[in-house]
Amino acid sequence: MRSMYYHRKLSKEEKKPKCSMCELNSTYYCNMNDQYFCEIHVVGHDDNEN
């Protein structure tokens, strides 16, 4: 899956800001967009992803 190269799962020790698309705590950081996403929104948030 191509998107895994751009998304890093946050460790238990890292601060988890709110998802960029909803109010849930994020679990992934997208280094392509410099934004945080929850498990629901991590895939498909960017039109460049396949």
CSV table of N, CA and C in Angstrom, one decimal:
chain,number,residue,atom,x,y,z
A,1,MET,N,0.8,-1.2,0.0
A,1,MET,CA,0.0,0.0,0.0
A,1,MET,C,0.9,1.2,0.0
A,2,ARG,N,0.7,2.1,-1.0
A,2,ARG,CA,1.6,3.2,-1.1
A,2,ARG,C,1.5,4.2,0.0
A,3,SER,N,0.4,4.4,0.6
A,3,SER,CA,0.2,5.4,1.7
A,3,SER,C,1.0,5.1,2.9
A,4,MET,N,1.5,3.9,3.1
A,4,MET,CA,2.2,3.6,4.3
A,4,MET,C,3.6,4.2,4.3
A,5,TYR,N,4.1,4.6,3.2
A,5,TYR,CA,5.4,5.3,3.1
A,5,TYR,C,5.3,6.7,3.7
A,6,TYR,N,4.1,7.3,3.6
A,6,TYR,CA,3.9,8.7,4.1
A,6,TYR,C,3.3,8.8,5.5
A,7,HIS,N,2.8,7.7,6.0
A,7,HIS,CA,2.1,7.7,7.3
A,7,HIS,C,2.9,6.9,8.4
A,8,ARG,N,3.1,7.6,9.5
A,8,ARG,CA,3.9,6.9,10.6
A,8,ARG,C,2.9,6.8,11.8
A,9,LYS,N,2.8,5.6,12.3
A,9,LYS,CA,2.0,5.4,13.5
A,9,LYS,C,2.6,6.0,14.7
A,10,LEU,N,1.9,6.7,15.5
A,10,LEU,CA,2.4,7.3,16.7
A,10,LEU,C,2.6,6.3,17.8
A,11,SER,N,3.7,6.5,18.5
A,11,SER,CA,4.0,5.6,19.6
A,11,SER,C,3.1,5.9,20.8
A,12,LYS,N,3.0,5.0,21.8
A,12,LYS,CA,2.2,5.3,23.0
A,12,LYS,C,2.7,6.5,23.7
A,13,GLU,N,4.0,6.8,23.7
A,13,GLU,CA,4.6,7.9,24.4
A,13,GLU,C,4.4,9.3,23.7
A,14,GLU,N,4.1,9.3,22.5
A,14,GLU,CA,4.0,10.5,21.7
A,14,GLU,C,2.6,11.2,22.0
A,15,LYS,N,2.7,12.5,22.0
A,15,LYS,CA,1.5,13.3,22.2
A,15,LYS,C,0.6,13.1,20.9
A,16,LYS,N,-0.7,13.0,21.2
A,16,LYS,CA,-1.7,12.7,20.1
A,16,LYS,C,-2.6,13.8,19.9
A,17,PRO,N,-2.3,14.8,19.0
A,17,PRO,CA,-3.2,15.9,18.8
A,17,PRO,C,-4.5,15.4,18.1
A,18,LYS,N,-5.5,16.3,18.0
A,18,LYS,CA,-6.7,16.0,17.3
A,18,LYS,C,-6.5,15.7,15.8
A,19,CYS,N,-7.3,14.8,15.3
A,19,CYS,CA,-7.2,14.5,13.9
A,19,CYS,C,-7.5,15.8,13.1
A,20,SER,N,-6.9,15.9,11.9
A,20,SER,CA,-7.1,17.1,11.1
A,20,SER,C,-8.5,17.1,10.4
A,21,MET,N,-9.2,16.0,10.5
A,21,MET,CA,-10.5,16.0,9.8
A,21,MET,C,-11.7,15.8,10.8
A,22,CYS,N,-11.4,15.4,12.1
A,22,CYS,CA,-12.5,15.2,13.0
A,22,CYS,C,-11.9,15.5,14.4
A,23,GLU,N,-12.7,15.2,15.4
A,23,GLU,CA,-12.3,15.5,16.8
A,23,GLU,C,-11.6,14.4,17.6
A,24,LEU,N,-11.4,13.2,16.9
A,24,LEU,CA,-10.8,12.1,17.5
A,24,LEU,C,-9.3,12.3,17.7
A,25,ASN,N,-8.7,11.6,18.7
A,25,ASN,CA,-7.3,11.7,18.9
A,25,ASN,C,-6.6,11.0,17.7
A,26,SER,N,-5.5,11.6,17.2
A,26,SER,CA,-4.8,11.0,16.0
A,26,SER,C,-4.0,9.8,16.4
A,27,THR,N,-3.8,8.9,15.5
A,27,THR,CA,-3.0,7.7,15.7
A,27,THR,C,-1.9,7.7,14.7
A,28,TYR,N,-1.9,8.5,13.6
A,28,TYR,CA,-0.9,8.6,12.6
A,28,TYR,C,-0.5,10.0,12.2
A,29,TYR,N,0.7,10.1,11.8
A,29,TYR,CA,1.3,11.4,11.3
A,29,TYR,C,1.6,11.2,9.8
A,30,CYS,N,1.1,12.2,9.0
A,30,CYS,CA,1.3,12.1,7.6
A,30,CYS,C,2.5,13.1,7.3
A,31,ASN,N,3.6,12.6,6.9
A,31,ASN,CA,4.7,13.5,6.6
A,31,ASN,C,4.6,14.2,5.3
A,32,MET,N,3.7,13.8,4.4
A,32,MET,CA,3.5,14.5,3.1
A,32,MET,C,2.7,15.8,3.4
A,33,ASN,N,1.8,15.7,4.3
A,33,ASN,CA,0.9,16.9,4.5
A,33,ASN,C,1.2,17.6,5.8
A,34,ASP,N,2.1,17.0,6.6
A,34,ASP,CA,2.5,17.6,7.9
A,34,ASP,C,1.2,17.7,8.8
A,35,GLN,N,0.4,16.7,8.8
A,35,GLN,CA,-0.9,16.7,9.6
A,35,GLN,C,-1.0,15.4,10.3
A,36,TYR,N,-1.9,15.4,11.3
A,36,TYR,CA,-2.2,14.2,12.1
A,36,TYR,C,-3.6,13.7,11.7
A,37,PHE,N,-3.7,12.3,11.7
A,37,PHE,CA,-5.0,11.7,11.4
A,37,PHE,C,-5.4,10.5,12.3
A,38,CYS,N,-6.6,10.3,12.5
A,38,CYS,CA,-7.1,9.1,13.2
A,38,CYS,C,-7.1,7.9,12.2
A,39,GLU,N,-7.4,6.7,12.8
A,39,GLU,CA,-7.4,5.5,11.9
A,39,GLU,C,-8.5,5.6,10.8
A,40,ILE,N,-9.6,6.3,11.1
A,40,ILE,CA,-10.7,6.4,10.1
A,40,ILE,C,-10.2,7.3,8.9
A,41,HIS,N,-9.5,8.4,9.1
A,41,HIS,CA,-9.2,9.3,8.0
A,41,HIS,C,-7.8,9.2,7.5
A,42,VAL,N,-7.0,8.3,8.0
A,42,VAL,CA,-5.5,8.2,7.6
A,42,VAL,C,-5.4,7.8,6.1
A,43,VAL,N,-6.3,7.0,5.6
A,43,VAL,CA,-6.2,6.6,4.2
A,43,VAL,C,-7.3,7.4,3.4
A,44,GLY,N,-7.0,8.0,2.3
A,44,GLY,CA,-8.0,8.7,1.5
A,44,GLY,C,-8.1,10.2,1.8
A,45,HIS,N,-7.3,10.7,2.6
A,45,HIS,CA,-7.4,12.2,2.9
A,45,HIS,C,-6.7,13.0,1.9
A,46,ASP,N,-5.9,12.4,1.0
A,46,ASP,CA,-5.2,13.1,0.0
A,46,ASP,C,-5.5,12.6,-1.4
A,47,ASP,N,-5.8,13.5,-2.3
A,47,ASP,CA,-6.1,13.0,-3.7
A,47,ASP,C,-4.9,12.4,-4.4
A,48,ASN,N,-3.7,12.6,-3.9
A,48,ASN,CA,-2.5,12.0,-4.5
A,48,ASN,C,-2.3,10.6,-4.1
A,49,GLU,N,-3.0,10.1,-3.2
A,49,GLU,CA,-2.9,8.7,-2.7
A,49,GLU,C,-3.7,7.8,-3.7
A,50,ASN,N,-3.1,6.6,-3.9
A,50,ASN,CA,-3.8,5.6,-4.7
A,50,ASN,C,-4.3,4.5,-3.9
